Short mmCIF file of C-alpha atoms in Angstrom, two decimals:
data_model
loop_
_atom_site.label_atom_id
_atom_site.label_comp_id
_atom_site.label_asym_id
_atom_site.label_seq_id
_atom_site.Cartn_x
_atom_site.Cartn_y
_atom_site.Cartn_z
CA MET A 1 0.00 0.00 0.00
CA LEU A 2 2.74 2.39 0.97
CA LEU A 3 4.84 1.39 -2.03
CA GLN A 4 1.86 1.91 -4.30
CA GLN A 5 1.34 5.37 -2.84
CA LEU A 6 5.01 6.12 -3.43
CA ALA A 7 4.78 5.01 -7.06
CA ASP A 8 1.71 7.18 -7.62
CA GLY A 9 3.46 10.06 -5.93
CA VAL A 10 6.52 9.71 -8.14
CA ALA A 11 4.39 9.69 -11.27
CA THR A 12 2.29 12.77 -10.45
CA GLY A 13 5.47 14.32 -9.04
CA ALA A 14 7.19 13.84 -12.40
CA VAL A 15 4.42 15.90 -14.00
CA TYR A 16 4.74 18.59 -11.32
CA GLY A 17 8.46 18.48 -11.98
CA ALA A 18 7.95 18.95 -15.71
CA LEU A 19 5.73 21.99 -15.15
CA ALA A 20 8.20 23.27 -12.55
CA LEU A 21 10.91 22.84 -15.18
CA ALA A 22 8.94 25.08 -17.51
CA ILE A 23 8.65 27.67 -14.73
CA VAL A 24 12.39 27.46 -14.07
CA LEU A 25 13.31 27.81 -17.76
CA VAL A 26 11.25 30.98 -17.98
CA TYR A 27 12.69 32.28 -14.71
CA ARG A 28 16.21 31.73 -15.98
CA ALA A 29 15.44 33.42 -19.30
CA SER A 30 13.54 36.46 -18.05
CA ARG A 31 13.85 36.51 -14.25
CA THR A 32 10.13 36.38 -13.86
CA LEU A 33 7.52 33.92 -12.60
CA ASN A 34 5.13 32.95 -15.36
CA PHE A 35 1.78 32.50 -13.65
CA ALA A 36 0.29 31.60 -17.02
CA GLN A 37 2.51 28.51 -17.26
CA GLY A 38 -0.28 26.26 -16.00
CA GLU A 39 -2.85 27.60 -18.45
CA LEU A 40 -0.36 27.31 -21.32
CA ALA A 41 0.05 23.65 -20.34
CA LEU A 42 -3.74 23.36 -20.15
CA LEU A 43 -4.01 24.80 -23.64
CA GLY A 44 -1.49 22.17 -24.74
CA ALA A 45 -3.69 19.46 -23.26
CA TYR A 46 -6.77 20.89 -25.03
CA VAL A 47 -4.97 21.07 -28.35
CA SER A 48 -3.95 17.42 -27.88
CA TRP A 49 -7.54 16.49 -27.06
CA GLN A 50 -8.94 18.44 -30.01
CA LEU A 51 -6.56 16.74 -32.42
CA THR A 52 -7.46 13.28 -31.11
CA ALA A 53 -11.14 14.23 -31.42
CA TRP A 54 -10.41 15.02 -35.06
CA GLY A 55 -8.93 11.57 -35.46
CA LEU A 56 -5.18 11.98 -34.89
CA PRO A 57 -3.45 9.32 -32.78
CA ILE A 58 -2.65 10.66 -29.30
CA TRP A 59 1.13 10.63 -29.79
CA ALA A 60 0.92 12.60 -33.02
CA ALA A 61 -1.49 14.98 -31.30
CA LEU A 62 1.01 15.44 -28.47
CA LEU A 63 3.79 16.30 -30.91
CA VAL A 64 1.68 18.87 -32.75
CA ALA A 65 0.45 20.39 -29.46
CA THR A 66 4.04 20.63 -28.19
CA ALA A 67 5.17 22.45 -31.31
CA ALA A 68 2.14 24.76 -31.23
CA LEU A 69 2.69 25.69 -27.60
CA ALA A 70 6.40 26.28 -28.19
CA ALA A 71 5.47 28.75 -30.92
CA LEU A 72 2.78 30.42 -28.80
CA SER A 73 5.07 30.72 -25.80
CA ALA A 74 7.80 32.25 -27.97
CA GLY A 75 5.23 34.73 -29.26
CA VAL A 76 4.19 35.64 -25.71
CA GLU A 77 7.83 36.34 -24.86
CA ARG A 78 8.39 38.44 -27.96
CA VAL A 79 5.20 40.52 -27.77
CA LEU A 80 4.24 40.78 -24.08
CA VAL A 81 7.35 40.01 -22.07
CA ARG A 82 10.40 41.41 -23.85
CA PRO A 83 9.34 45.09 -23.86
CA LEU A 84 8.88 44.93 -20.07
CA VAL A 85 12.09 42.98 -19.42
CA ARG A 86 14.07 45.55 -21.43
CA ARG A 87 12.66 48.31 -19.24
CA HIS A 88 13.24 46.32 -16.03
CA GLN A 89 9.54 46.40 -15.18
CA ALA A 90 9.48 43.37 -12.88
CA LEU A 91 6.16 43.97 -11.19
CA PRO A 92 4.15 44.88 -14.32
CA LEU A 93 5.61 41.75 -15.89
CA ILE A 94 4.16 39.53 -13.16
CA ILE A 95 0.80 41.26 -13.55
CA VAL A 96 0.96 40.58 -17.29
CA THR A 97 1.52 36.85 -16.71
CA LEU A 98 -1.36 36.84 -14.19
CA GLY A 99 -3.57 38.58 -16.74
CA LEU A 100 -2.55 36.07 -19.37
CA MET A 101 -3.44 33.24 -16.99
CA ILE A 102 -6.95 34.59 -16.48
CA ALA A 103 -7.43 35.40 -20.15
CA LEU A 104 -6.24 31.99 -21.36
CA ASN A 105 -8.49 30.24 -18.86
CA ALA A 106 -11.51 32.24 -20.03
CA ILE A 107 -10.71 31.64 -23.69
CA ILE A 108 -10.30 27.91 -23.10
CA GLY A 109 -13.65 27.77 -21.30
CA TRP A 110 -15.27 29.72 -24.12
CA VAL A 111 -13.86 27.56 -26.89
CA TRP A 112 -14.12 24.13 -25.29
CA THR A 113 -16.85 24.72 -22.64
CA TYR A 114 -16.56 23.78 -18.98
CA GLN A 115 -17.60 20.17 -19.53
CA THR A 116 -15.04 17.52 -18.67
CA LYS A 117 -13.32 15.88 -21.63
CA GLU A 118 -11.63 12.54 -21.70
CA VAL A 119 -8.12 12.48 -23.11
CA PRO A 120 -7.00 9.06 -24.29
CA ALA A 121 -4.27 7.60 -22.08
CA LEU A 122 -0.88 7.66 -23.76
CA PHE A 123 0.26 4.35 -22.37
CA GLY A 124 -2.87 2.20 -22.37
CA SER A 125 -4.36 0.71 -19.26
CA GLY A 126 -3.30 -2.10 -16.99
CA ALA A 127 -0.36 -2.49 -14.71
CA VAL A 128 3.17 -3.79 -14.70
CA GLU A 129 4.86 -5.35 -11.73
CA ILE A 130 8.04 -3.67 -10.50
CA GLY A 131 9.72 -5.27 -7.50
CA GLY A 132 6.52 -6.88 -6.28
CA VAL A 133 4.46 -3.72 -6.61
CA ALA A 134 1.82 -3.38 -9.28
CA VAL A 135 2.34 0.00 -10.94
CA SER A 136 -0.03 1.29 -13.58
CA ARG A 137 1.37 1.50 -17.10
CA GLN A 138 0.25 5.10 -17.10
CA ASP A 139 2.49 5.90 -14.10
CA VAL A 140 5.50 4.18 -15.63
CA GLY A 141 4.92 5.88 -18.96
CA ILE A 142 4.66 9.32 -17.35
CA VAL A 143 7.91 8.90 -15.45
CA LEU A 144 9.74 7.61 -18.52
CA THR A 145 8.42 10.43 -20.71
CA VAL A 146 9.50 13.10 -18.24
CA LEU A 147 12.86 11.37 -17.99
CA VAL A 148 13.28 11.47 -21.76
CA VAL A 149 12.37 15.17 -21.80
CA ALA A 150 14.86 15.85 -19.00
CA VAL A 151 17.70 13.99 -20.73
CA ALA A 152 16.96 15.72 -24.03
CA LEU A 153 17.11 19.13 -22.35
CA GLY A 154 20.30 18.16 -20.52
CA VAL A 155 21.93 17.25 -23.83
CA LEU A 156 20.63 20.45 -25.44
CA PHE A 157 21.98 22.70 -22.70
CA GLU A 158 25.27 20.95 -21.97
CA LEU A 159 26.38 19.62 -25.35
CA THR A 160 25.11 21.88 -28.12
CA PRO A 161 26.21 25.36 -29.28
CA VAL A 162 22.66 26.66 -28.83
CA GLY A 163 22.62 25.42 -25.24
CA LEU A 164 25.97 27.06 -24.55
CA ARG A 165 24.65 30.36 -25.88
CA MET A 166 21.58 30.09 -23.67
CA ARG A 167 23.68 29.33 -20.58
CA ALA A 168 26.06 32.19 -21.38
CA ALA A 169 23.14 34.60 -21.74
CA ILE A 170 21.84 33.48 -18.34
CA SER A 171 25.24 33.63 -16.65
CA ALA A 172 26.19 37.16 -17.78
CA PRO A 173 23.70 38.72 -20.23
CA GLU A 174 25.66 41.84 -21.15
CA SER A 175 28.88 39.92 -21.60
CA ALA A 176 27.07 37.40 -23.79
CA GLU A 177 25.69 40.20 -25.94
CA LEU A 178 29.20 41.68 -26.25
CA SER A 179 30.40 38.25 -27.41
CA GLY A 180 27.95 38.29 -30.31
CA ILE A 181 25.06 36.39 -28.74
CA SER A 182 21.58 37.82 -29.24
CA THR A 183 20.12 37.59 -25.73
CA GLY A 184 16.73 38.40 -27.22
CA ARG A 185 16.89 35.19 -29.23
CA THR A 186 18.09 33.07 -26.31
CA MET A 187 15.22 34.45 -24.19
CA THR A 188 12.69 33.52 -26.86
CA ALA A 189 14.26 30.07 -27.09
CA GLY A 190 13.91 29.64 -23.31
CA TRP A 191 10.21 30.49 -23.46
CA ALA A 192 9.65 28.23 -26.47
CA ILE A 193 11.22 25.26 -24.70
CA ALA A 194 9.20 26.04 -21.56
CA GLY A 195 6.00 26.13 -23.62
CA ALA A 196 6.83 22.75 -25.16
CA VAL A 197 7.67 21.12 -21.82
CA GLY A 198 4.46 22.53 -20.32
CA ALA A 199 2.38 21.09 -23.17
CA VAL A 200 3.89 17.66 -22.50
CA ALA A 201 3.11 18.00 -18.78
CA GLY A 202 -0.49 19.05 -19.45
CA THR A 203 -1.15 16.24 -21.90
CA LEU A 204 0.46 13.65 -19.61
CA ILE A 205 -1.67 14.55 -16.62
CA ALA A 206 -4.94 15.15 -18.47
CA PRO A 207 -6.00 11.46 -18.54
CA GLU A 208 -5.46 11.28 -14.76
CA LEU A 209 -7.33 14.42 -13.75
CA PHE A 210 -9.87 14.63 -16.59
CA LEU A 211 -9.60 17.65 -18.81
CA HIS A 212 -11.54 20.73 -17.71
CA PRO A 213 -10.60 24.43 -17.50
CA GLY A 214 -9.80 24.23 -13.77
CA MET A 215 -7.50 21.24 -14.16
CA MET A 216 -4.15 22.97 -13.98
CA THR A 217 -4.82 25.38 -11.11
CA PRO A 218 -3.81 22.94 -8.34
CA VAL A 219 -1.05 21.50 -10.53
CA LEU A 220 0.42 24.98 -10.93
CA ILE A 221 0.55 25.40 -7.15
CA TYR A 222 2.35 22.06 -6.77
CA ALA A 223 4.71 23.06 -9.58
CA PHE A 224 5.52 26.35 -7.87
CA ALA A 225 6.16 24.41 -4.66
CA ALA A 226 8.43 22.06 -6.61
CA ALA A 227 10.33 24.89 -8.29
CA THR A 228 10.77 26.69 -4.96
CA LEU A 229 11.93 23.52 -3.26
CA GLY A 230 14.38 22.60 -6.01
CA GLY A 231 15.66 26.14 -6.53
CA LEU A 232 14.06 28.56 -8.98
CA ASP A 233 17.13 28.67 -11.21
CA SER A 234 17.90 24.96 -11.25
CA PRO A 235 16.35 22.67 -13.91
CA PRO A 236 17.47 19.44 -12.14
CA GLY A 237 16.15 20.97 -8.90
CA ALA A 238 12.72 21.41 -10.50
CA LEU A 239 12.47 17.71 -11.29
CA VAL A 240 13.73 16.59 -7.89
CA GLY A 241 11.40 19.09 -6.22
CA GLY A 242 8.48 17.86 -8.31
CA ILE A 243 8.96 14.26 -7.27
CA VAL A 244 9.38 15.18 -3.59
CA VAL A 245 6.22 17.31 -3.69
CA GLY A 246 4.31 14.57 -5.53
CA VAL A 247 5.29 11.94 -2.96
CA ILE A 248 4.53 14.19 0.01
CA GLU A 249 1.20 15.15 -1.49
CA ASN A 250 0.22 11.53 -2.02
CA LEU A 251 1.30 10.39 1.42
CA ALA A 252 -0.40 13.34 3.09
CA GLY A 253 -3.56 12.59 1.15
CA SER A 254 -3.61 8.98 2.32
CA TYR A 255 -2.19 9.05 5.81
CA LEU A 256 -3.15 12.39 7.37
CA PRO A 257 -6.65 12.60 8.86
CA HIS A 258 -8.76 14.51 6.33
CA GLY A 259 -5.59 14.43 4.25
CA SER A 260 -7.23 14.97 0.87
CA ASP A 261 -8.48 18.34 2.14
CA PHE A 262 -4.96 19.26 3.17
CA LYS A 263 -3.10 18.39 -0.02
CA GLN A 264 -2.81 21.93 -1.31
CA VAL A 265 -2.01 23.26 2.13
CA VAL A 266 0.97 20.92 2.08
CA ALA A 267 2.21 22.49 -1.16
CA LEU A 268 1.82 26.01 0.18
CA ALA A 269 3.50 25.01 3.45
CA ILE A 270 6.48 23.70 1.46
CA ILE A 271 6.78 27.07 -0.33
CA VAL A 272 6.69 29.01 2.94
CA VAL A 273 9.12 26.74 4.79
CA VAL A 274 11.66 26.65 1.94
CA LEU A 275 11.60 30.42 1.54
CA LEU A 276 12.16 30.86 5.27
CA VAL A 277 14.83 28.20 5.76
CA ARG A 278 16.65 27.91 2.47
CA PRO A 279 15.49 30.55 -0.01
CA GLN A 280 17.75 29.29 -2.80
CA GLY A 281 16.14 25.83 -2.62
CA LEU A 282 17.85 22.45 -2.65
CA LEU A 283 19.94 22.87 -5.81
CA GLY A 284 19.62 26.57 -6.56
CA ARG A 285 22.38 29.11 -6.48
CA ARG A 286 22.47 31.48 -3.56
CA GLU A 287 22.26 35.02 -4.84
CA VAL A 288 25.25 37.00 -3.77
CA VAL A 289 24.44 40.63 -3.29
CA ARG A 290 27.42 42.94 -3.27
CA VAL A 291 26.86 46.24 -1.57
CA MET B 1 43.33 53.09 -43.11
CA SER B 2 41.34 53.64 -39.94
CA ALA B 3 40.04 50.57 -38.19
CA LEU B 4 37.76 52.61 -36.00
CA THR B 5 36.40 56.10 -36.60
CA VAL B 6 34.55 57.65 -33.68
CA GLU B 7 32.52 60.81 -34.25
CA ILE B 8 30.19 61.01 -31.27
CA GLU B 9 28.18 64.24 -31.14
CA ALA B 10 26.41 63.24 -27.94
CA ALA B 11 25.99 60.01 -26.03
CA GLY B 12 24.65 58.86 -22.70
CA TYR B 13 21.97 56.91 -20.93
CA GLY B 14 18.40 57.96 -21.69
CA PRO B 15 18.02 61.66 -20.94
CA ALA B 16 21.45 61.91 -19.26
CA THR B 17 24.09 63.08 -21.72
CA VAL B 18 27.59 61.97 -20.71
CA LEU B 19 29.70 62.59 -23.81
CA ARG B 20 29.80 65.62 -26.10
CA ASP B 21 31.78 65.94 -29.30
CA VAL B 22 34.14 63.02 -28.84
CA ARG B 23 36.08 62.34 -32.04
CA PHE B 24 39.11 60.15 -32.64
CA GLU B 25 40.41 57.42 -34.91
CA VAL B 26 42.33 54.23 -34.31
CA PRO B 27 44.35 53.01 -37.33
CA ASP B 28 44.41 49.32 -38.28
CA GLY B 29 46.75 47.59 -35.87
CA GLY B 30 47.07 50.83 -33.88
CA ARG B 31 46.61 51.38 -30.18
CA LEU B 32 44.93 54.26 -28.44
CA VAL B 33 44.59 54.76 -24.72
CA LEU B 34 41.75 56.77 -23.19
CA LEU B 35 42.73 58.50 -19.97
CA GLY B 36 40.70 60.54 -17.54
CA ALA B 37 39.46 60.82 -14.00
CA ASN B 38 36.74 58.63 -12.53
CA GLY B 39 33.39 59.52 -14.06
CA ALA B 40 34.91 61.43 -16.96
CA GLY B 41 33.10 59.20 -19.46
CA LYS B 42 35.79 56.75 -20.58
CA THR B 43 33.63 53.67 -20.10
CA THR B 44 30.74 55.43 -21.84
CA VAL B 45 32.92 55.83 -24.95
CA LEU B 46 33.46 52.05 -25.10
CA ARG B 47 29.82 51.31 -24.34
CA THR B 48 28.69 53.71 -27.06
CA ILE B 49 30.91 51.96 -29.59
CA SER B 50 29.40 48.60 -28.56
CA GLY B 51 25.82 49.82 -28.87
CA LEU B 52 25.04 49.88 -25.15
CA CYS B 53 24.28 53.63 -24.99
CA ASP B 54 22.02 56.09 -26.74
CA ALA B 55 24.10 58.22 -29.09
CA VAL B 56 24.04 60.72 -31.93
CA GLY B 57 26.84 60.81 -34.47
CA SER B 58 28.77 58.08 -36.19
CA VAL B 59 30.97 55.17 -35.16
CA ARG B 60 32.48 53.20 -38.02
CA LEU B 61 34.52 50.03 -38.17
CA GLY B 62 36.23 50.38 -41.53
CA GLU B 63 33.26 51.35 -43.71
CA THR B 64 30.60 49.75 -41.50
CA GLU B 65 28.40 52.08 -39.46
CA LEU B 66 28.02 50.63 -35.97
CA LEU B 67 25.78 53.21 -34.33
CA GLY B 68 22.24 51.88 -34.16
CA LEU B 69 23.27 48.22 -34.23
CA PRO B 70 22.46 46.05 -31.18
CA PRO B 71 25.58 44.97 -29.23
CA TYR B 72 25.61 41.42 -30.55
CA ARG B 73 25.78 42.72 -34.13
CA VAL B 74 28.57 45.14 -33.23
CA ALA B 75 30.46 42.09 -31.93
CA GLY B 76 29.66 40.25 -35.13
CA ALA B 77 31.07 43.16 -37.15
CA GLY B 78 34.51 42.57 -35.63
CA ILE B 79 34.68 44.33 -32.27
CA ALA B 80 35.61 42.45 -29.12
CA HIS B 81 34.80 44.30 -25.90
CA VAL B 82 36.13 43.21 -22.53
CA PRO B 83 33.92 45.14 -20.10
CA GLN B 84 34.95 46.50 -16.75
CA GLY B 85 35.01 43.63 -14.26
CA ARG B 86 36.02 41.27 -17.11
CA GLY B 87 32.58 39.90 -17.97
CA THR B 88 33.55 36.35 -17.03
CA PHE B 89 30.81 33.72 -17.32
CA GLY B 90 31.25 32.38 -13.80
CA ASP B 91 28.90 29.38 -14.16
CA LEU B 92 30.60 28.23 -17.35
CA THR B 93 33.85 26.30 -17.49
CA VAL B 94 37.04 27.95 -18.70
CA ARG B 95 36.78 26.15 -22.03
CA GLU B 96 33.13 27.12 -22.41
CA ASN B 97 34.06 30.75 -21.73
CA LEU B 98 36.46 30.58 -24.66
CA LEU B 99 33.84 28.94 -26.90
CA VAL B 100 31.37 31.72 -26.08
CA GLY B 101 34.07 34.19 -27.15
CA GLY B 102 34.04 32.43 -30.52
CA ALA B 103 30.25 32.54 -30.79
CA THR B 104 30.41 34.63 -33.97
CA ARG B 105 32.52 31.99 -35.76
CA PRO B 106 31.59 28.55 -37.11
CA ARG B 107 31.65 25.94 -34.33
CA ARG B 108 34.59 23.97 -35.74
CA GLU B 109 36.79 27.07 -36.02
CA ALA B 110 35.83 28.11 -32.49
CA VAL B 111 36.77 24.69 -31.05
CA ALA B 112 40.16 24.77 -32.80
CA ALA B 113 40.78 28.34 -31.65
CA ALA B 114 39.87 27.46 -28.04
CA ASP B 115 42.45 24.66 -28.13
CA ARG B 116 45.09 27.04 -29.46
CA TRP B 117 44.43 29.62 -26.73
CA MET B 118 44.62 26.99 -24.03
CA GLU B 119 47.92 25.82 -25.47
CA ARG B 120 49.10 29.40 -25.40
CA PHE B 121 48.04 29.91 -21.77
CA PRO B 122 48.74 26.64 -19.92
CA ARG B 123 47.16 28.11 -16.78
CA LEU B 124 43.84 28.15 -18.61
CA SER B 125 44.23 24.64 -20.00
CA GLU B 126 44.98 23.26 -16.53
CA ARG B 127 41.60 24.59 -15.41
CA SER B 128 39.73 24.08 -18.68
CA GLY B 129 36.93 21.97 -17.18
CA ARG B 130 36.39 24.00 -14.02
CA PRO B 131 33.95 26.87 -13.50
CA ALA B 132 35.57 30.17 -14.39
CA SER B 133 34.34 31.70 -11.13
CA GLY B 134 37.10 29.76 -9.35
CA LEU B 135 39.93 31.54 -11.18
CA SER B 136 42.06 34.22 -9.55
CA GLY B 137 41.72 37.83 -10.70
CA GLY B 138 44.77 37.62 -12.93
CA GLU B 139 43.66 34.33 -14.46
CA GLN B 140 40.19 35.74 -15.10
CA GLN B 141 41.70 38.72 -16.88
CA LEU B 142 43.83 36.38 -18.98
CA LEU B 143 40.70 34.37 -19.77
CA ALA B 144 38.81 37.55 -20.68
CA ILE B 145 41.53 38.56 -23.11
CA ALA B 146 41.79 35.09 -24.66
CA ARG B 147 37.99 35.11 -24.91
CA ALA B 148 38.09 38.44 -26.72
CA PHE B 149 40.71 37.20 -29.20
CA MET B 150 38.60 34.06 -29.82
CA SER B 151 36.44 36.05 -32.24
CA ALA B 152 39.55 37.10 -34.25
CA PRO B 153 38.43 40.72 -33.89
CA ARG B 154 39.61 43.64 -35.98
CA MET B 155 39.36 45.89 -32.95
CA LEU B 156 39.67 45.13 -29.25
CA LEU B 157 38.10 47.35 -26.58
CA LEU B 158 39.51 46.89 -23.08
CA ASP B 159 37.94 48.57 -20.07
CA GLU B 160 40.34 48.85 -17.13
CA PRO B 161 42.07 45.51 -17.46
CA SER B 162 44.31 46.31 -14.48
CA LEU B 163 41.38 46.81 -12.09
CA GLY B 164 41.90 44.79 -8.91
CA LEU B 165 45.22 43.28 -10.04
CA ALA B 166 48.54 43.44 -8.19
CA PRO B 167 51.16 45.69 -9.86
CA LYS B 168 53.35 42.79 -10.94
CA ILE B 169 50.40 40.97 -12.53
CA THR B 170 49.33 44.20 -14.26
CA THR B 171 52.79 44.56 -15.80
CA ASP B 172 52.74 40.94 -17.04
CA LEU B 173 49.28 41.45 -18.44
CA PHE B 174 50.34 44.46 -20.51
CA VAL B 175 53.38 42.57 -21.80
CA THR B 176 51.02 39.80 -22.93
CA LEU B 177 48.63 42.32 -24.52
CA ASP B 178 51.52 43.97 -26.34
CA GLU B 179 52.67 40.59 -27.72
CA LEU B 180 49.20 39.51 -28.77
CA GLY B 181 48.51 42.84 -30.44
CA ARG B 182 51.69 42.56 -32.44
CA GLU B 183 51.12 38.91 -33.42
CA THR B 184 47.53 39.33 -34.51
CA GLY B 185 47.63 42.92 -35.78
CA THR B 186 44.48 43.67 -33.78
CA ALA B 187 43.83 47.35 -33.14
CA MET B 188 43.20 48.25 -29.50
CA LEU B 189 41.31 50.90 -27.63
CA LEU B 190 42.24 50.87 -23.97
CA VAL B 191 40.63 52.55 -21.02
CA GLU B 192 43.00 52.56 -18.09
CA GLN B 193 43.45 54.18 -14.70
CA ASN B 194 47.01 52.97 -14.60
CA ALA B 195 48.19 55.51 -17.18
CA GLU B 196 51.90 54.79 -16.81
CA VAL B 197 51.60 51.16 -18.03
CA ALA B 198 48.94 51.95 -20.59
CA LEU B 199 50.93 54.77 -22.19
CA GLY B 200 53.83 52.30 -22.34
CA ILE B 201 52.11 50.06 -24.89
CA ALA B 202 49.93 52.63 -26.72
CA GLU B 203 50.87 54.86 -29.63
CA ASP B 204 48.27 57.57 -29.17
CA ALA B 205 46.43 58.90 -26.18
CA VAL B 206 43.32 60.94 -25.57
CA VAL B 207 42.39 62.56 -22.27
CA ILE B 208 38.71 62.97 -21.44
CA SER B 209 37.34 65.27 -18.76
CA SER B 210 33.65 65.78 -18.10
CA GLY B 211 32.71 63.99 -21.28
CA ARG B 212 34.90 66.01 -23.66
CA ILE B 213 38.34 65.45 -25.11
CA THR B 214 40.74 67.93 -23.50
CA VAL B 215 44.16 66.64 -24.52
CA ARG B 216 45.30 64.42 -27.38
CA GLY B 217 48.68 63.42 -28.64
CA ARG B 218 51.34 60.75 -29.02
CA ALA B 219 51.52 58.46 -26.01
CA ASP B 220 55.22 59.13 -25.40
CA GLU B 221 54.67 62.91 -25.56
CA LEU B 222 51.84 62.74 -23.07
CA ARG B 223 53.99 60.66 -20.83
CA ASP B 224 56.49 63.53 -20.70
CA ASN B 225 53.87 66.28 -20.49
CA ASP B 226 53.95 67.76 -16.99
CA ASP B 227 50.26 68.72 -16.88
CA VAL B 228 49.22 65.23 -17.85
CA ARG B 229 51.66 63.68 -15.43
CA ARG B 230 50.30 65.76 -12.58
CA ALA B 231 46.68 65.13 -13.44
CA TYR B 232 46.67 61.47 -14.42
CA LEU B 233 49.88 59.79 -13.47
CA GLY B 234 49.81 60.87 -9.84
CA VAL B 235 53.29 62.32 -10.00
#
């Protein structure tokens, strides 16, 4: 029973981690929290659903939705975000992402109604046995998919020229620009990748939660908890944080009295405690402020 | 022929004008040092050339107009700018820092050039896989200069390379710069507080006060000029 709870926790945690990863990628690119990240992922899930409703196989639908959300997210950066980043308008920028969150949610409700939709599972039904524990194929598939995404991003950032440019632009933006790197382009790339990762996260979790316009709101809170726990500027931290939050959430839901009512409180408590005790998170970099 | 032609009518940050009527040229392979007190506008001259300031006038590299280009395109045009504080990418390894310096070149060329620079500076090759933030001040300055040469620039802008370095290390650094300039034929525009050393490797010098050029001449003449000595060499 406990092992089963752990397995479930790891699987939902992987999705939280993926959305947290999207949040972290945007934070690294533009030093802002994208509150619309959840609704962008939701839009990804709806695009996937719509394409399957039109007859596309779910995996093809996922690929198209991922590409579409990458493009949309890049557009958001270019049109709404960049002008404010260039003028160092941090607070207005957060309000813009909040506004985008509300607007996207309303548009999604308007286009697809508030009725629950069923997204086909990506990995079929049934269970596999791992070490004596029956784990649903869906759970295993989710974890493996997030793992593949994580490895692909690791290779992109660490081993390719584009990844080096993006890391340079994050490490010292002005110096990168003076070295011939367009930091505008690397920022857009960061948002595009975040949009794609978010679309994967949304489509992965949709069969579990059932697709409706409110689906991503709690997921976004868990993802923020995961990103805070892992360290807002650390992609590996986001994934680790996601899995920890997923496991804690599952255990709290099962073992605390009235636990299922407390699940979101747990996420918020994690945010508060981390910010008080270790603001840079588990794997984040401590910001050095020179006076 | 002039590598760099600077004809700044006015330049600054937003509504704040820092420079007025700053004009000079650096010939191909030549070296010019910009002197002046703190806050005189020396750094602003370099930042204007690199497209980091608002400016009216003209800045040309050969025939190419640079004013109005974003900084990354100025770099692409052939200018390497080592900013004050060296601009090291602390999270990146030493080798990655060099590769970023070669970002305007094809990847294969950049990799080969990074290997050559590490061969040239064994201290960098010993630390090639470590984060650059762990280097000493002198090593970081060496890295910054190697990084700048990675793009095979026509013109190198250096902002206070001696800042925070011990006198002995500063002297070594200028010897290295002198050698590299001669080997590669790269023109240099230097901003330096340490006028004595800077005048030693430059051909021409310009003194800026309150955003205007007040004195200009041959470096060796300025070195012997009593007014300049009193004002900028602390003698």
